[in-house]
Short mmCIF file of C-alpha atoms and ligand atoms in Angstrom, two decimals:
data_model
loop_
_atom_site.label_atom_id
_atom_site.label_comp_id
_atom_site.label_asym_id
_atom_site.label_seq_id
_atom_site.Cartn_x
_atom_site.Cartn_y
_atom_site.Cartn_z
CA MET A 20 47.01 134.38 91.70
CA GLU A 21 43.44 133.83 92.77
CA PRO A 22 42.53 135.12 96.25
CA HIS A 23 41.66 131.67 97.66
CA LEU A 24 45.10 130.37 96.57
CA VAL A 25 46.73 133.25 98.46
CA THR A 26 44.71 132.25 101.54
CA TYR A 27 45.95 128.62 101.18
CA LEU A 28 49.52 129.83 100.88
CA VAL A 29 49.23 132.01 103.99
CA ILE A 30 47.73 129.11 106.00
CA ILE A 31 50.49 126.76 104.74
CA VAL A 32 53.17 129.25 105.90
CA ILE A 33 51.44 129.52 109.33
CA CYS A 34 51.29 125.70 109.54
CA VAL A 35 55.03 125.38 108.79
CA ILE A 36 55.82 128.02 111.44
CA MET A 37 53.66 126.10 113.95
CA SER A 38 55.36 122.84 112.94
CA ALA A 39 58.73 124.48 113.58
CA TYR A 40 57.48 125.68 116.96
CA PHE A 41 56.30 122.19 118.01
CA SER A 42 59.54 120.53 116.86
CA ALA A 43 61.70 123.07 118.67
CA THR A 44 59.56 122.75 121.82
CA GLU A 45 59.96 118.97 121.83
CA THR A 46 63.77 119.22 121.51
CA ALA A 47 64.05 122.02 124.06
CA PHE A 48 61.96 120.21 126.69
CA SER A 49 63.90 116.99 126.28
CA THR A 50 67.35 118.61 126.52
CA PHE A 51 67.09 121.66 128.81
CA ASN A 52 69.13 121.85 132.02
CA LYS A 53 66.62 121.31 134.79
CA ILE A 54 68.95 122.56 137.52
CA ARG A 55 69.53 125.86 135.74
CA VAL A 56 65.81 126.41 135.13
CA LYS A 57 65.04 125.40 138.72
CA THR A 58 67.45 128.05 139.97
CA MET A 59 65.67 130.63 137.78
CA ALA A 60 62.29 129.48 139.14
CA GLU A 61 63.57 129.81 142.71
CA LYS A 62 64.61 133.37 141.90
CA GLY A 63 60.98 134.13 140.93
CA ASN A 64 60.98 133.54 137.15
CA LYS A 65 57.37 132.52 136.46
CA LYS A 66 58.07 131.13 132.98
CA ALA A 67 60.77 128.89 134.47
CA ALA A 68 58.33 127.63 137.11
CA LEU A 69 55.74 126.93 134.40
CA ALA A 70 58.37 125.11 132.28
CA LEU A 71 59.23 122.86 135.23
CA LYS A 72 55.55 122.18 135.88
CA LEU A 73 55.07 121.19 132.23
CA GLU A 74 58.17 119.01 132.31
CA ASP A 75 56.88 117.29 135.43
CA ASN A 76 53.87 116.24 133.41
CA TYR A 77 55.95 115.12 130.43
CA ASP A 78 53.36 112.66 129.02
CA SER A 79 50.72 115.33 128.65
CA LEU A 80 53.30 117.76 127.21
CA ILE A 81 54.54 115.29 124.62
CA SER A 82 51.03 114.32 123.48
CA THR A 83 50.15 118.03 123.12
CA ILE A 84 53.22 118.49 120.94
CA LEU A 85 52.46 115.39 118.88
CA ILE A 86 48.80 116.26 118.33
CA GLY A 87 49.66 119.88 117.46
CA ASN A 88 52.50 118.89 115.12
CA ASN A 89 50.41 116.30 113.31
CA ILE A 90 47.46 118.66 112.86
CA VAL A 91 49.60 121.42 111.32
CA ASN A 92 51.62 119.02 109.14
CA ILE A 93 48.54 117.26 107.76
CA LEU A 94 46.77 120.59 107.23
CA ALA A 95 49.82 121.95 105.38
CA ALA A 96 49.98 118.84 103.16
CA SER A 97 46.25 119.00 102.34
CA LEU A 98 46.31 122.71 101.57
CA GLY A 99 49.49 122.16 99.55
CA THR A 100 47.64 119.76 97.28
CA LEU A 101 44.76 122.23 96.87
CA PHE A 102 47.21 125.07 96.21
CA PHE A 103 49.18 123.22 93.53
CA THR A 104 45.99 121.84 91.98
CA GLY A 105 44.82 125.45 91.68
CA ILE A 106 48.08 126.49 90.00
CA LEU A 107 48.47 123.44 87.76
CA ALA A 108 44.75 123.05 87.07
CA SER A 109 45.40 121.25 83.78
CA ASN A 110 47.36 118.39 85.32
CA ALA A 111 46.00 117.06 88.66
CA ASP A 112 48.51 114.18 88.89
CA LEU A 113 51.48 116.50 88.46
CA ALA A 114 49.97 118.89 91.05
CA ALA A 115 49.76 116.10 93.64
CA THR A 116 53.35 115.02 92.97
CA VAL A 117 54.75 118.57 93.09
CA SER A 118 52.77 119.26 96.28
CA THR A 119 54.15 116.13 98.01
CA VAL A 120 57.76 116.86 97.04
CA VAL A 121 57.65 120.59 97.85
CA LEU A 122 55.84 120.17 101.16
CA THR A 123 58.00 117.26 102.31
CA VAL A 124 61.15 119.32 101.70
CA VAL A 125 59.69 122.49 103.25
CA VAL A 126 58.33 120.70 106.36
CA LEU A 127 61.55 118.71 106.80
CA VAL A 128 63.90 121.70 106.43
CA PHE A 129 61.85 124.48 108.05
CA GLY A 130 59.46 122.53 110.23
CA GLU A 131 61.81 119.88 111.67
CA ILE A 132 65.59 120.02 111.10
CA SER A 133 66.24 123.77 111.44
CA PRO A 134 64.07 124.45 114.53
CA LYS A 135 65.37 121.33 116.29
CA THR A 136 68.99 122.36 115.66
CA ILE A 137 68.35 125.89 116.92
CA ALA A 138 66.46 124.67 120.02
CA LYS A 139 69.22 122.19 120.87
CA ASN A 140 71.72 125.04 121.01
CA MET A 141 69.66 127.16 123.41
CA PRO A 142 67.19 124.82 125.13
CA GLU A 143 66.72 126.88 128.32
CA LYS A 144 65.96 130.10 126.41
CA PHE A 145 63.52 128.29 124.15
CA VAL A 146 61.83 126.45 127.00
CA LEU A 147 61.12 129.78 128.73
CA PHE A 148 59.80 131.32 125.49
CA SER A 149 57.71 128.27 124.67
CA ALA A 150 56.24 127.41 128.08
CA PRO A 151 53.21 129.84 128.12
CA ILE A 152 52.28 129.04 124.49
CA ILE A 153 52.47 125.26 124.82
CA ASN A 154 50.59 125.49 128.11
CA PHE A 155 47.77 127.37 126.36
CA ILE A 156 47.68 124.76 123.55
CA ARG A 157 47.74 121.99 126.16
CA ILE A 158 44.64 123.45 127.83
CA ILE A 159 42.81 123.70 124.48
CA LEU A 160 43.76 120.12 123.63
CA THR A 161 42.76 118.75 127.05
CA PRO A 162 39.97 116.46 125.69
CA PHE A 163 42.38 114.93 123.15
CA ASN A 164 45.07 114.62 125.77
CA PHE A 165 42.65 112.80 128.03
CA VAL A 166 41.93 110.18 125.37
CA PHE A 167 45.62 109.79 124.52
CA LYS A 168 46.56 109.55 128.18
CA ALA A 169 44.12 106.65 128.59
CA TRP A 170 45.65 104.99 125.52
CA GLN A 171 49.20 105.54 126.86
CA THR A 172 48.24 104.04 130.24
CA LEU A 173 46.81 100.99 128.49
CA LEU A 174 49.97 100.54 126.37
CA ALA A 175 52.21 101.02 129.42
CA LYS A 176 50.27 98.31 131.24
CA ILE A 177 50.53 95.88 128.35
CA PHE A 178 54.24 96.48 127.69
CA LYS A 179 55.38 97.06 131.28
CA SER A 180 59.06 96.14 131.64
CA SER A 181 59.67 93.86 134.58
CA ASP A 182 63.32 94.86 134.93
CA ASP A 183 62.65 98.54 135.59
CA LYS A 184 64.23 98.88 139.04
CA GLY A 185 64.23 102.67 139.27
CA MET A 186 67.40 104.70 139.46
CA THR A 187 70.65 102.92 140.33
CA GLU A 188 73.42 104.32 142.52
CA GLU A 189 75.68 104.68 139.46
CA GLU A 190 72.99 106.63 137.60
CA LEU A 191 72.51 108.92 140.59
CA ILE A 192 76.26 109.55 140.81
CA SER A 193 76.44 110.35 137.07
CA ILE A 194 73.63 112.89 137.52
CA ILE A 195 75.61 114.55 140.33
CA GLU A 196 78.76 114.56 138.21
CA GLU A 197 76.79 116.11 135.37
CA ALA A 198 75.38 118.75 137.71
CA GLU A 199 78.94 119.53 138.85
CA GLU A 200 80.23 119.76 135.27
CA GLU A 201 77.40 122.08 134.32
CA GLY A 202 78.04 124.30 137.34
CA GLY A 203 74.79 123.53 139.20
CA ILE A 204 76.76 122.43 142.27
CA ASP A 205 80.39 122.98 143.22
CA GLU A 206 83.10 120.33 143.65
CA GLU A 207 82.76 120.16 147.44
CA GLU A 208 79.00 119.75 147.34
CA SER A 209 79.35 117.07 144.69
CA SER A 210 81.96 115.15 146.67
CA LEU A 211 79.85 115.39 149.86
CA ILE A 212 76.77 114.03 148.10
CA LYS A 213 78.79 111.26 146.41
CA SER A 214 80.39 110.24 149.72
CA ALA A 215 76.94 110.07 151.32
CA ILE A 216 75.66 107.86 148.50
CA GLU A 217 78.70 105.57 148.57
CA PHE A 218 78.60 105.47 152.37
CA GLY A 219 76.07 102.64 152.21
CA ASP A 220 78.63 100.37 150.50
CA LEU A 221 81.31 100.73 153.18
CA GLU A 222 82.24 98.00 155.62
CA VAL A 223 84.08 98.38 158.92
CA SER A 224 87.16 96.79 157.29
CA ASP A 225 87.39 99.84 154.99
CA ILE A 226 87.75 102.38 157.77
CA PHE A 227 88.97 100.91 161.07
CA THR A 228 92.21 101.69 162.91
CA PRO A 229 94.28 98.47 162.87
CA ARG A 230 95.29 96.53 165.97
CA ARG A 231 98.92 97.60 165.94
CA ASP A 232 97.91 101.29 166.14
CA ILE A 233 95.63 100.81 169.14
CA THR A 234 96.63 102.52 172.36
CA ALA A 235 95.30 100.16 175.03
CA LEU A 236 96.20 99.25 178.59
CA PRO A 237 96.01 96.14 180.76
CA ALA A 238 93.43 96.20 183.56
CA ASP A 239 96.21 96.14 186.16
CA ALA A 240 98.06 99.20 184.79
CA ASP A 241 98.91 101.67 187.56
CA LYS A 242 97.35 105.14 187.60
CA ALA A 243 100.60 106.95 186.72
CA THR A 244 101.00 104.81 183.60
CA ILE A 245 97.39 105.47 182.63
CA ALA A 246 97.79 109.23 183.11
CA LYS A 247 100.99 109.17 181.03
CA THR A 248 99.25 107.15 178.29
CA PHE A 249 96.34 109.60 178.12
CA ALA A 250 98.74 112.53 178.01
CA GLU A 251 101.05 111.06 175.36
CA SER A 252 98.44 109.54 173.06
CA GLY A 253 95.95 112.40 173.31
CA TYR A 254 93.09 109.88 173.00
CA SER A 255 89.94 110.32 175.11
CA ARG A 256 89.10 106.62 175.21
CA ILE A 257 91.46 103.74 175.92
CA PRO A 258 90.48 100.07 175.61
CA ILE A 259 91.29 98.08 178.76
CA TYR A 260 92.17 94.38 178.41
CA GLU A 261 92.81 91.40 180.60
CA GLY A 262 95.70 89.18 179.52
CA ASP A 263 96.09 90.45 175.95
CA LEU A 264 94.36 92.72 173.44
CA ASP A 265 92.10 89.87 172.31
CA ASN A 266 90.30 90.16 175.61
CA VAL A 267 89.11 93.76 175.87
CA ILE A 268 86.92 94.13 178.97
CA GLY A 269 85.92 97.78 178.74
CA ILE A 270 86.76 101.32 177.64
CA LEU A 271 88.34 103.82 179.98
CA TYR A 272 87.19 107.40 179.42
CA TYR A 273 89.60 110.25 180.08
CA LYS A 274 86.96 112.23 181.98
CA ASP A 275 85.97 109.27 184.19
CA PHE A 276 89.60 108.50 184.95
CA TYR A 277 90.42 112.01 186.19
CA THR A 278 87.12 112.57 188.02
CA LYS A 279 86.63 109.13 189.57
CA ALA A 280 89.94 107.25 189.78
CA PHE A 281 93.04 109.45 189.54
CA GLY A 282 94.48 110.11 192.97
CA LYS A 283 91.83 107.87 194.55
CA SER A 284 91.72 104.22 195.51
CA THR A 285 88.92 103.36 193.01
CA PRO A 286 90.19 100.60 190.68
CA ILE A 287 89.76 101.39 186.99
CA THR A 288 87.78 98.18 186.48
CA ASP A 289 85.00 99.90 188.47
CA ILE A 290 84.78 102.89 186.16
CA ILE A 291 85.34 101.41 182.69
CA LYS A 292 82.37 101.48 180.33
CA PRO A 293 81.02 98.41 178.52
CA VAL A 294 82.64 97.70 175.19
CA MET A 295 80.81 97.17 171.94
CA PHE A 296 82.23 94.60 169.52
CA VAL A 297 81.69 94.68 165.75
CA ALA A 298 82.72 92.39 162.91
CA THR A 299 85.04 93.62 160.17
CA THR A 300 82.26 92.85 157.71
CA GLN A 301 79.61 95.00 159.40
CA GLN A 302 78.09 97.75 157.23
CA VAL A 303 79.31 101.16 158.35
CA ASN A 304 75.87 102.79 158.14
CA GLU A 305 74.45 100.13 160.47
CA LEU A 306 77.37 100.58 162.86
CA MET A 307 76.82 104.34 162.94
CA LYS A 308 73.18 103.84 163.88
CA GLU A 309 74.11 101.33 166.57
CA LEU A 310 76.76 103.63 168.07
CA GLN A 311 74.27 106.51 168.09
CA ASP A 312 71.54 104.37 169.67
CA LYS A 313 73.90 103.15 172.39
CA GLN A 314 75.44 106.62 172.75
CA LEU A 315 78.92 105.21 172.19
CA HIS A 316 81.86 106.64 170.24
CA LEU A 317 84.11 103.62 169.96
CA ALA A 318 83.74 99.94 169.10
CA VAL A 319 86.31 97.15 169.10
CA VAL A 320 86.59 95.39 165.73
CA THR A 321 86.78 91.61 165.83
CA ASP A 322 88.07 89.43 163.01
CA GLU A 323 86.72 86.09 161.80
CA TYR A 324 88.71 84.20 164.46
CA GLY A 325 87.33 86.32 167.30
CA SER A 326 90.61 88.19 167.77
CA THR A 327 90.82 91.97 168.07
CA ALA A 328 91.48 93.37 164.60
CA GLY A 329 91.31 97.06 165.55
CA ILE A 330 88.99 99.80 166.74
CA VAL A 331 86.56 102.08 165.00
CA THR A 332 85.17 105.39 166.22
CA LEU A 333 82.39 107.73 165.14
CA GLU A 334 85.09 110.05 163.83
CA ASP A 335 86.37 107.32 161.47
CA ILE A 336 82.82 106.99 160.15
CA LEU A 337 82.18 110.71 159.75
CA GLU A 338 85.48 111.16 157.94
CA GLU A 339 84.13 108.94 155.18
CA ILE A 340 81.46 111.53 154.49
CA VAL A 341 83.12 114.84 155.22
CA GLY A 342 86.79 113.96 154.68
CA GLU A 343 89.68 114.00 157.16
CA ILE A 344 88.89 115.57 160.57
CA TRP A 345 91.84 116.84 162.57
CA ASP A 346 91.36 117.17 166.33
CA GLU A 347 93.33 119.75 168.30
CA HIS A 348 95.80 117.06 169.38
CA ASP A 349 96.02 115.22 166.06
CA GLU A 350 99.28 115.41 164.20
CA VAL A 351 98.26 116.48 160.70
CA VAL A 352 99.40 113.72 158.38
CA GLU A 353 98.74 114.04 154.69
CA GLU A 354 98.13 110.48 153.54
CA ILE A 355 98.60 111.32 149.88
CA LYS A 356 101.02 114.14 149.18
CA GLU A 357 101.70 115.42 145.67
CA ILE A 358 105.41 116.14 145.40
CA GLY A 359 105.70 116.83 141.71
CA GLU A 360 104.01 116.30 138.38
CA LYS A 361 102.46 112.82 138.60
CA GLU A 362 104.51 112.00 141.70
CA TYR A 363 103.12 111.32 145.16
CA ILE A 364 104.29 110.20 148.58
CA VAL A 365 101.60 107.92 149.97
CA SER A 366 101.27 106.54 153.48
CA GLY A 367 101.22 102.75 153.85
CA LYS A 368 98.01 103.17 155.88
CA ALA A 369 96.24 105.13 153.13
CA ASN A 370 93.28 103.57 151.43
CA THR A 371 93.95 102.31 147.89
CA ASP A 372 90.48 103.51 146.85
CA LYS A 373 91.41 107.06 147.84
CA LEU A 374 94.55 106.92 145.69
CA PHE A 375 92.72 105.32 142.75
CA ASP A 376 89.86 107.83 143.01
CA LEU A 377 92.32 110.71 143.06
CA LEU A 378 94.07 109.40 139.96
CA ASP A 379 90.84 108.34 138.21
CA ILE A 380 91.80 104.69 138.12
CA THR A 381 89.02 102.14 137.86
CA THR A 382 89.75 98.56 138.79
CA ASP A 383 87.59 95.56 137.99
CA GLU A 384 89.03 93.34 140.69
CA GLU A 385 87.25 92.99 143.99
CA SER A 386 89.99 93.06 146.61
CA ASP A 387 89.83 92.83 150.38
CA LEU A 388 93.15 94.63 150.65
CA VAL A 389 92.29 98.22 151.26
CA THR A 390 95.56 99.82 152.34
CA ILE A 391 98.63 100.65 150.29
CA ASN A 392 100.50 98.26 152.60
CA GLY A 393 98.10 95.40 151.75
CA TRP A 394 98.24 96.24 148.04
CA ALA A 395 102.06 96.16 148.06
CA MET A 396 102.12 92.82 149.91
CA GLU A 397 99.70 91.35 147.37
CA ALA A 398 101.62 92.74 144.40
CA LEU A 399 105.02 91.63 145.74
CA GLY A 400 103.77 88.32 147.09
CA ARG A 401 105.76 88.73 150.29
CA LEU A 402 106.57 91.21 153.07
CA PRO A 403 107.77 94.48 151.56
CA GLU A 404 111.32 95.74 151.90
CA VAL A 405 112.73 99.24 151.38
CA GLY A 406 113.54 99.70 147.70
CA ASP A 407 110.95 97.21 146.41
CA VAL A 408 109.25 98.44 143.27
CA PHE A 409 106.13 97.20 141.47
CA GLU A 410 104.00 98.48 138.64
CA GLU A 411 100.25 98.08 138.55
CA HIS A 412 97.29 100.04 137.08
CA GLY A 413 99.81 102.27 135.27
CA LEU A 414 101.45 103.32 138.55
CA LYS A 415 105.02 102.68 139.62
CA VAL A 416 105.20 102.15 143.37
CA GLU A 417 108.47 102.21 145.31
CA VAL A 418 108.69 101.34 149.00
CA LEU A 419 110.48 104.23 150.73
CA GLU A 420 110.25 103.53 154.43
CA LEU A 421 109.14 100.72 156.72
CA ASP A 422 107.81 100.75 160.26
CA GLY A 423 108.66 97.26 161.45
CA ARG A 424 107.11 94.92 158.91
CA ARG A 425 104.65 97.52 157.72
CA ILE A 426 105.13 100.14 155.00
CA GLU A 427 105.39 103.67 156.38
CA ASN A 428 105.28 105.32 152.96
CA VAL A 429 105.78 104.72 149.27
CA HIS A 430 106.70 106.84 146.27
CA VAL A 431 104.08 106.61 143.53
CA THR A 432 104.74 107.71 139.96
CA ASP A 433 101.82 107.91 137.56
CA LEU A 434 103.19 106.39 134.34
CA ARG A 435 100.00 106.78 132.35
CA GLU A 436 99.98 109.18 129.46
CA ASP A 437 97.65 112.18 129.27
CA GLU A 438 94.54 111.78 127.14
CA ALA A 439 95.98 114.02 124.42
CA ASP A 440 99.15 111.95 124.20
CA GLU A 441 97.06 108.82 124.42
CA ASP A 442 95.17 109.72 121.24
CA GLU A 443 98.44 110.28 119.42
CA ASN A 444 99.89 107.02 120.58
CA GLU A 445 96.73 104.94 120.29
CA GLU A 446 98.21 102.90 117.50
CA LYS A 447 101.38 102.13 119.45
CA ASP A 448 99.34 101.11 122.51
CA LYS A 449 97.39 98.57 120.51
CA ASP A 450 100.56 96.69 119.69
CA SER A 451 102.27 96.97 123.03
CA SER A 452 99.71 95.91 125.64
CA ASP A 453 96.89 93.43 126.00
CA GLY A 454 95.37 94.63 129.25
CA GLU A 455 96.89 94.90 132.68
CA GLN A 456 100.58 94.33 133.18
CA GLN A 457 102.36 93.60 136.40
CA THR A 458 106.08 94.04 136.66
CA PHE A 459 108.13 93.43 139.75
CA PHE A 460 111.62 94.65 140.48
CA LYS A 461 113.73 94.17 143.51
CA ASN A 462 116.58 96.56 144.18
P1 ATP B 522 87.63 112.91 170.95
O1 ATP B 522 87.83 113.66 169.67
O2 ATP B 522 86.21 112.65 171.31
O3 ATP B 522 88.45 113.49 172.08
P2 ATP B 522 89.69 111.03 170.24
O4 ATP B 522 90.44 112.13 169.63
O5 ATP B 522 90.33 110.28 171.36
O6 ATP B 522 88.20 111.44 170.68
P3 ATP B 522 88.37 110.06 167.95
O7 ATP B 522 88.24 111.51 167.57
O8 ATP B 522 87.13 109.29 168.26
O9 ATP B 522 89.37 109.93 169.17
O10 ATP B 522 89.18 109.27 166.85
C1 ATP B 522 90.25 109.87 166.14
C2 ATP B 522 91.10 108.78 165.51
O11 ATP B 522 91.86 108.16 166.53
C3 ATP B 522 90.28 107.68 164.87
O12 ATP B 522 90.96 107.24 163.71
C4 ATP B 522 90.27 106.56 165.89
O13 ATP B 522 90.20 105.28 165.32
C5 ATP B 522 91.62 106.75 166.57
N1 ATP B 522 91.58 106.38 167.99
C6 ATP B 522 90.73 106.76 168.97
N2 ATP B 522 91.03 106.18 170.14
C7 ATP B 522 92.12 105.42 169.90
C8 ATP B 522 92.93 104.57 170.72
N3 ATP B 522 92.71 104.38 172.00
N4 ATP B 522 93.96 103.92 170.13
C9 ATP B 522 94.24 104.11 168.81
N5 ATP B 522 93.52 104.87 168.01
C10 ATP B 522 92.48 105.53 168.54
#
């Protein structure tokens, strides 16, 4: 083989290697785990820091890769034609055809498919290896990048999508779930962040303590009764009303009572603190700000008719972010207790969302009924009785105990099949059910 043909061949091989490098770099940079590389960067890995910097400037990175890849591919194709023309000197047409076929196959297999597959399987490793090289090429190609950047900006302006509203809450939550699955954050951190994000959607009606659970006293209650009520309930704040609970006139603080009124002639109406009223529909994040601004811990919740629907405290709000908080005097009550495989005892006061979240049930319906008690009443269409059973969302719910007209607790059995069984029985399912089924029984 003539020496210049050998030179062509060597350059073609180098071009294919470079093409493989650019393809692998593109795949690695678009699939690598940012959290993992960020952790490496924080631990002092310089290549990881450089990779993140390059990824931050993705437009410039991608145009460097595109320019580089195109240059080497076109150069390989041109030299391929010269190489095969040199070998098949007698037949120029055949040389061009052979060159096109051979180089297309070689570039596709070795310059695109193989490197992309390899990079996809170890994107972080490849990103670290590639970062210094691609950065060097990026610097060399700066003038080209500048021109392409201007072109990209122009195109972006012309084709700007008007419905690009940034990241949605759902997208943010999926990112957190992904980070949890990939081990970037643990389950508790993930649930804390998700609660904080979802916090903005909560209304007072989702979290308040209902009217019938309020410990309150009339304004004319005697001091012994008040002292007994504080001692028995363990609460630090007691709403004081005139006439009935719909007319709360103030909040009596434990500390004030014992320092200013107990054993003295001071009437409690002189020491009660002003009461803050909130609507059931008020956003919880707004309420929290208002309570903080007014330095209050408790607000009385009013329904649409102006009656007292319940009370809400800062602790109720914080529990939505950090989970259940048990005070020293609180009786620890597990609202959802797992008693066996797919079997739970659930308090009538528990939030349906909490149960559905725990069991990974998604419901389309928007319902105002947030407690198990409300759900049962809606499903049964009447006041619940012990022994009532209904099935909804794949759960069988049996009323176990009542407290007056309200459910104390229910027995929930998860009737849904596991995913593995589901696959097996997919065919059967198709025939048997067309969506949600509701079945009611009465013992
Ligand atoms: P603190 O912890 O400051 O002593 P607390 O224990 O009296 O206050 P919180 O911790 O604010 O009360 O609230 C705990 C739970 O008790 C919340 O669910 C709240 O709604 C409820 N709660 C507070 N006061 C009363 C009350 N007077 N009657 C009924 N429920 C109350």
